[in-house]
mmCIF file of C-alpha atoms in Angstrom:
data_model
loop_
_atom_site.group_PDB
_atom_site.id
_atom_site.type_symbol
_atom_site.label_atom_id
_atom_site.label_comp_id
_atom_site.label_asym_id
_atom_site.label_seq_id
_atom_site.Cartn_x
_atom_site.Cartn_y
_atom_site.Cartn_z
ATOM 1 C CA UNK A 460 0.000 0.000 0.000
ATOM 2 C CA UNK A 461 1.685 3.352 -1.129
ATOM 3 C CA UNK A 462 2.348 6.360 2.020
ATOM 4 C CA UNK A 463 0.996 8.946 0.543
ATOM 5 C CA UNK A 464 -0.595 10.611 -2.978
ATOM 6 C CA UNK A 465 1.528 13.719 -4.274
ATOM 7 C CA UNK A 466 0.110 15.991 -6.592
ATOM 8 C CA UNK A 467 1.536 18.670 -8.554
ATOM 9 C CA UNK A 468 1.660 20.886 -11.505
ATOM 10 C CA UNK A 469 4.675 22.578 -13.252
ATOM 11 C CA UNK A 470 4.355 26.282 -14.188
ATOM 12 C CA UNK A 471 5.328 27.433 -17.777
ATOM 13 C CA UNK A 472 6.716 30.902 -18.844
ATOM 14 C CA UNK A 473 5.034 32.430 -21.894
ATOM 15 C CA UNK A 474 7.044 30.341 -24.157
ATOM 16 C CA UNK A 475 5.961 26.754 -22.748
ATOM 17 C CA UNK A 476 8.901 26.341 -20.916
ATOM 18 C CA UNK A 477 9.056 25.217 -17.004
ATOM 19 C CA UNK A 478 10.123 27.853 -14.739
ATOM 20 C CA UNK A 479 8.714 26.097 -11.816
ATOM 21 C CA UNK A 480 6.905 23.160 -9.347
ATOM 22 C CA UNK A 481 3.877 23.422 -7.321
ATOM 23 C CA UNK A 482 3.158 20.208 -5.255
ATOM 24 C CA UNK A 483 0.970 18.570 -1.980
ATOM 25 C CA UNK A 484 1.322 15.723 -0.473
ATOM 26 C CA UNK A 485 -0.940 13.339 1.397
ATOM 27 C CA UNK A 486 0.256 10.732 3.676
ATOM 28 C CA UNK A 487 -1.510 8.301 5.527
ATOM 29 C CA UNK A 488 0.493 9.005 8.884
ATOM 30 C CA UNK A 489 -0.741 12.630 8.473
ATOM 31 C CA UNK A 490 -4.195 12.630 6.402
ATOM 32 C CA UNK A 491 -3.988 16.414 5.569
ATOM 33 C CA UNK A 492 -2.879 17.792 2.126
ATOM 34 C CA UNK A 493 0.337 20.203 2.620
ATOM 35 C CA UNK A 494 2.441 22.285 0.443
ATOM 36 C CA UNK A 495 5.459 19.737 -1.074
ATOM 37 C CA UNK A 496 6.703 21.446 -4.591
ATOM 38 C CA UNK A 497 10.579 21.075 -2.623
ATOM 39 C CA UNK A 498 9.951 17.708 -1.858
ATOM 40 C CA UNK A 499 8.766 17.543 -5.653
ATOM 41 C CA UNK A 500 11.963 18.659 -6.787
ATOM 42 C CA UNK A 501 14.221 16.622 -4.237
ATOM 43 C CA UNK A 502 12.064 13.254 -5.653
ATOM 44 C CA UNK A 503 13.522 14.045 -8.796
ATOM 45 C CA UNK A 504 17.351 14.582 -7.366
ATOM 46 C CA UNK A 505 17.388 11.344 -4.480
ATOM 47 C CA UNK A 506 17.527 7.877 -6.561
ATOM 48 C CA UNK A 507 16.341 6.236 -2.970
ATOM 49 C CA UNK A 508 13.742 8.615 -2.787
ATOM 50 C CA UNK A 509 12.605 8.342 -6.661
ATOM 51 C CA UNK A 510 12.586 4.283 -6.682
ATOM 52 C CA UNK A 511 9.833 4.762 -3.895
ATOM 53 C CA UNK A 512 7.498 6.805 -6.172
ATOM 54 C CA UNK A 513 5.157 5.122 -9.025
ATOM 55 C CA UNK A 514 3.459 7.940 -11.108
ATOM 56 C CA UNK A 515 -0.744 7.480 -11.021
ATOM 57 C CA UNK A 516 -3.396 9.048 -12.480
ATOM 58 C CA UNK A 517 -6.468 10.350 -10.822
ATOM 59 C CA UNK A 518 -8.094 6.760 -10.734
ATOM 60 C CA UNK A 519 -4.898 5.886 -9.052
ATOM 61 C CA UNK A 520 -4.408 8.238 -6.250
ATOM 62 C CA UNK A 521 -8.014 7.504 -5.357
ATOM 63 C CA UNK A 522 -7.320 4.340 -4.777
ATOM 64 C CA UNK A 523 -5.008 5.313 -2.175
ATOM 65 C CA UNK A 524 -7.050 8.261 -0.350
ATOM 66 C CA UNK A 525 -10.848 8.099 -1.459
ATOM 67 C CA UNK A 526 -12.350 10.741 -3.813
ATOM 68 C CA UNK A 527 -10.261 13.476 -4.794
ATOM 69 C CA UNK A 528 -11.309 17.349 -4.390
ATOM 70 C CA UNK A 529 -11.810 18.853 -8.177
ATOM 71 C CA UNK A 530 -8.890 20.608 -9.937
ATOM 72 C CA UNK A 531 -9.145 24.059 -8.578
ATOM 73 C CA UNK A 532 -9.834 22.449 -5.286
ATOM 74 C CA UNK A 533 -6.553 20.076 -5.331
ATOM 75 C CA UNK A 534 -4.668 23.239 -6.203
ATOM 76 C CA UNK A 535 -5.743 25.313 -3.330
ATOM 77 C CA UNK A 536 -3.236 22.982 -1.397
ATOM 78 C CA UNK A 537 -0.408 24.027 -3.636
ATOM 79 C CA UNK A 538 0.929 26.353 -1.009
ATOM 80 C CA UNK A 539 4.642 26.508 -1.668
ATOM 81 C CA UNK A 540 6.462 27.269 -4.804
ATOM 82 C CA UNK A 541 9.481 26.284 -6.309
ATOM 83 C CA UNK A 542 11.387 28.192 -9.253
ATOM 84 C CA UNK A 543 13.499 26.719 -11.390
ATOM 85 C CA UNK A 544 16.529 28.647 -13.232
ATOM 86 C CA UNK A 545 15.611 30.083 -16.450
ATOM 87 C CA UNK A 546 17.012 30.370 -19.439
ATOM 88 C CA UNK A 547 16.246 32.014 -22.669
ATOM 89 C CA UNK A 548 16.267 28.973 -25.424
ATOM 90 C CA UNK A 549 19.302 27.754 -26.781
ATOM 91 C CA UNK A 550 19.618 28.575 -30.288
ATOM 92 C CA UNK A 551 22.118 25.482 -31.439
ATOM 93 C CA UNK A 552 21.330 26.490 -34.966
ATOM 94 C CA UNK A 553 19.516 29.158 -37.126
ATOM 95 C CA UNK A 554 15.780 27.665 -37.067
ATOM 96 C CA UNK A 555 15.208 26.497 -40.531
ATOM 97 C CA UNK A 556 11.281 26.973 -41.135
ATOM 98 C CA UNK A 557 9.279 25.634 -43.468
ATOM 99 C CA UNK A 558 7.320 27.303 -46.399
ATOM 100 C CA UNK A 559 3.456 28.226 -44.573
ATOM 101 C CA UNK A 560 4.963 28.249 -41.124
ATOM 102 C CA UNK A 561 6.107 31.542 -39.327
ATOM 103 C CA UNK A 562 8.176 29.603 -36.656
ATOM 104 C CA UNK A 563 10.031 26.402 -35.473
ATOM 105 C CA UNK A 564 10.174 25.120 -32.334
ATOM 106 C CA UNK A 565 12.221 22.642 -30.391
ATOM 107 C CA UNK A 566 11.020 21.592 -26.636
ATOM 108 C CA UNK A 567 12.872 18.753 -25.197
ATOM 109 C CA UNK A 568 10.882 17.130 -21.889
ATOM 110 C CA UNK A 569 13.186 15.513 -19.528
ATOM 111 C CA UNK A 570 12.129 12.825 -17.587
ATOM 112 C CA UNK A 571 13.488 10.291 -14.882
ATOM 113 C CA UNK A 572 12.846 6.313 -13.941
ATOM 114 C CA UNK A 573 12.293 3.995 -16.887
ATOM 115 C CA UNK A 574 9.093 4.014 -19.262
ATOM 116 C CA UNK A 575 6.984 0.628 -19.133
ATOM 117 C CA UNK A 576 7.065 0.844 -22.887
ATOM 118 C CA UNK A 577 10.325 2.643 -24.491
ATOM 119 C CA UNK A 578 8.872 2.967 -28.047
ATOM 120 C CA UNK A 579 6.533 6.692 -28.505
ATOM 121 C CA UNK A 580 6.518 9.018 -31.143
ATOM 122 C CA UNK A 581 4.261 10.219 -33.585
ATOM 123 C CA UNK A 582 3.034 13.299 -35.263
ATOM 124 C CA UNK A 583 0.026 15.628 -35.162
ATOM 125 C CA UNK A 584 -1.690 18.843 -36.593
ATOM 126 C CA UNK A 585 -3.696 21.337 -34.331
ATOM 127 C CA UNK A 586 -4.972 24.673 -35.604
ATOM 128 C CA UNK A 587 -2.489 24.303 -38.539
ATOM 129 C CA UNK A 588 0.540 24.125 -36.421
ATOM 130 C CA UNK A 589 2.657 20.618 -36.772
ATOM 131 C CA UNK A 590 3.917 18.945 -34.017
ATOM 132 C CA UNK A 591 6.422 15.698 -33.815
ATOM 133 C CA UNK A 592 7.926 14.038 -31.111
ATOM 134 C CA UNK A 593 9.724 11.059 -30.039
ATOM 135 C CA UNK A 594 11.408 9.718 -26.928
ATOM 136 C CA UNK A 595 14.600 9.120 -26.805
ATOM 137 C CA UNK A 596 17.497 8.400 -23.770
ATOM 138 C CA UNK A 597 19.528 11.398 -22.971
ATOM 139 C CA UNK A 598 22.192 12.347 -20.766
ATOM 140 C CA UNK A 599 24.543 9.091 -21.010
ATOM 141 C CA UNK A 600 21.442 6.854 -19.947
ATOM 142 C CA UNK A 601 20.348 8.703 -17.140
ATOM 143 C CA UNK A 602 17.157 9.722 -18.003
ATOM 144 C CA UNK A 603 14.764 9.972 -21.095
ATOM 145 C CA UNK A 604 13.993 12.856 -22.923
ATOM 146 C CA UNK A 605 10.944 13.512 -25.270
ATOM 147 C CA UNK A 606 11.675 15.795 -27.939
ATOM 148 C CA UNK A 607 8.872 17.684 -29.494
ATOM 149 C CA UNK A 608 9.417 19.771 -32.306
ATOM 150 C CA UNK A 609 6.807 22.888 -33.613
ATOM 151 C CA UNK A 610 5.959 24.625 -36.858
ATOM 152 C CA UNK A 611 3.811 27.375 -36.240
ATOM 153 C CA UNK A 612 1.898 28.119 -38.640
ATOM 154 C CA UNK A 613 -0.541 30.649 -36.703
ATOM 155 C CA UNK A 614 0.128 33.969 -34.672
ATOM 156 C CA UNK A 615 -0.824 32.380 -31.558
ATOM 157 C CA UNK A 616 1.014 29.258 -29.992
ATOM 158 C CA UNK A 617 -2.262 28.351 -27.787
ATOM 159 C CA UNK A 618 -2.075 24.562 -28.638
ATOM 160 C CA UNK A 619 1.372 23.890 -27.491
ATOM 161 C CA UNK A 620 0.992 24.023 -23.588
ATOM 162 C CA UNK A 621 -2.033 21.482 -24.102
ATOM 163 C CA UNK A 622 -0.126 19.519 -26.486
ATOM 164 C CA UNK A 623 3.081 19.793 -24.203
ATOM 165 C CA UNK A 624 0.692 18.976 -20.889
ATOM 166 C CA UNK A 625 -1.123 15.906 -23.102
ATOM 167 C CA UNK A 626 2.560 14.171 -23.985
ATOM 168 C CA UNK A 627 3.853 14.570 -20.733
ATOM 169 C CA UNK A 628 0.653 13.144 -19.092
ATOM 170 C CA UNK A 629 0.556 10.432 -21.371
ATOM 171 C CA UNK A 630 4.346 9.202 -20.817
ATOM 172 C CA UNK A 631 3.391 9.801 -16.870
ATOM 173 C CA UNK A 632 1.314 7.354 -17.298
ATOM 174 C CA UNK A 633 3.762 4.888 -18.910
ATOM 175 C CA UNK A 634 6.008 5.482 -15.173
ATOM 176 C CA UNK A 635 8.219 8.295 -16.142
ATOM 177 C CA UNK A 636 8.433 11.443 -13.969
ATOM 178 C CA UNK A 637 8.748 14.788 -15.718
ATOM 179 C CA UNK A 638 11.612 17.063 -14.217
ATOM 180 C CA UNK A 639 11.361 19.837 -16.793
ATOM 181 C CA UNK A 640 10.215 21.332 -20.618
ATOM 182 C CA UNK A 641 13.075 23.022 -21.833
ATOM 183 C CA UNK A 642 13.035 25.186 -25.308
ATOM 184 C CA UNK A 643 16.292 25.190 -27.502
ATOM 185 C CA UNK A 644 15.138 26.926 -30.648
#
């Protein structure tokens, strides 16, 4: 039987990027929700501390504590806050965009612990903006990263937090835990 439920929600800049955690935690020896977005981050840092977590959905975590509060509710408890460094992207190369795009894009998601299933990528349109991903291991083996890769074709970039939110939710749910969304170009 797990300890506890931890919920949280990372914080994007304007460009999509993560700039920062906001976490509670339930346990069972203290059945109260409390700020955790530090013990969010250290999860990600402690190998003993990671190996104990399994990520869940919402089915999941009820399982474990009973019916959950709604959304807004659930982030009420998100009392603490923890930045991350920023950044602006790193430009490794001029952008090269397409004809009938305005802008290219590059977002890489880093993630720790090992995906049940190693294989994901695929492709999709929204609004007329591309996207493409694909997850691949990164840093020397120590983690995965899932690359996702924009084309713009729109003045607005509203459908990449969604699609960012839906890819990393979705590879969640395979067992990996997201640590950040960076943007290089």
């Amino acid at each position: 039987m797990p300890d506890g439920v931890l919920i949280e929600e990372f914080v994007r800049d304007r460009d999509h990027s993560a700039r920062g955690l906001r976490g509670a935690v339930w346990t069972a020896a203290e059945p109260r929700w409390r700020g955790a977005s530090s013990f969010s981050r250290a999860m990600r840092t402690d190998p003993a501390l990671l190996a104990r977590v399994m990520p869940t959905d919402r089915a999941g975590a009820e399982a474990v504590i009973g019916d959950l509060a709604a959304e807004g509710e659930l982030r009420a408890h998100f009392l603490d806050y923890e930045p991350f460094a920023s950044a602006p992207p790193l430009r490794l190369r001029p952008a090269e965009v397409p004809d009938g795009f305005r802008e290219h894009r590059l977002y890489r998601v880093l993630f720790a612990k090992d995906p049940r299933d190693g294989e994901f990528t695929g492709r999709r349109t929204v609004g007329g903006d591309h996207f493409s991903w694909t997850l691949r291991r990164v840093g020397g083996g120590l983690g995965w990263g899932l690359d996702v890769t924009v084309l713009l074709a729109s003045g607005a970039d509203d459908a990449v937090g969604p699609v960012l939110d839906e890819l990393t939710g979705t590879l969640r749910g395979r067992g990996l835990i997201p640590v950040t969304t960076e943007r290089f170009a």
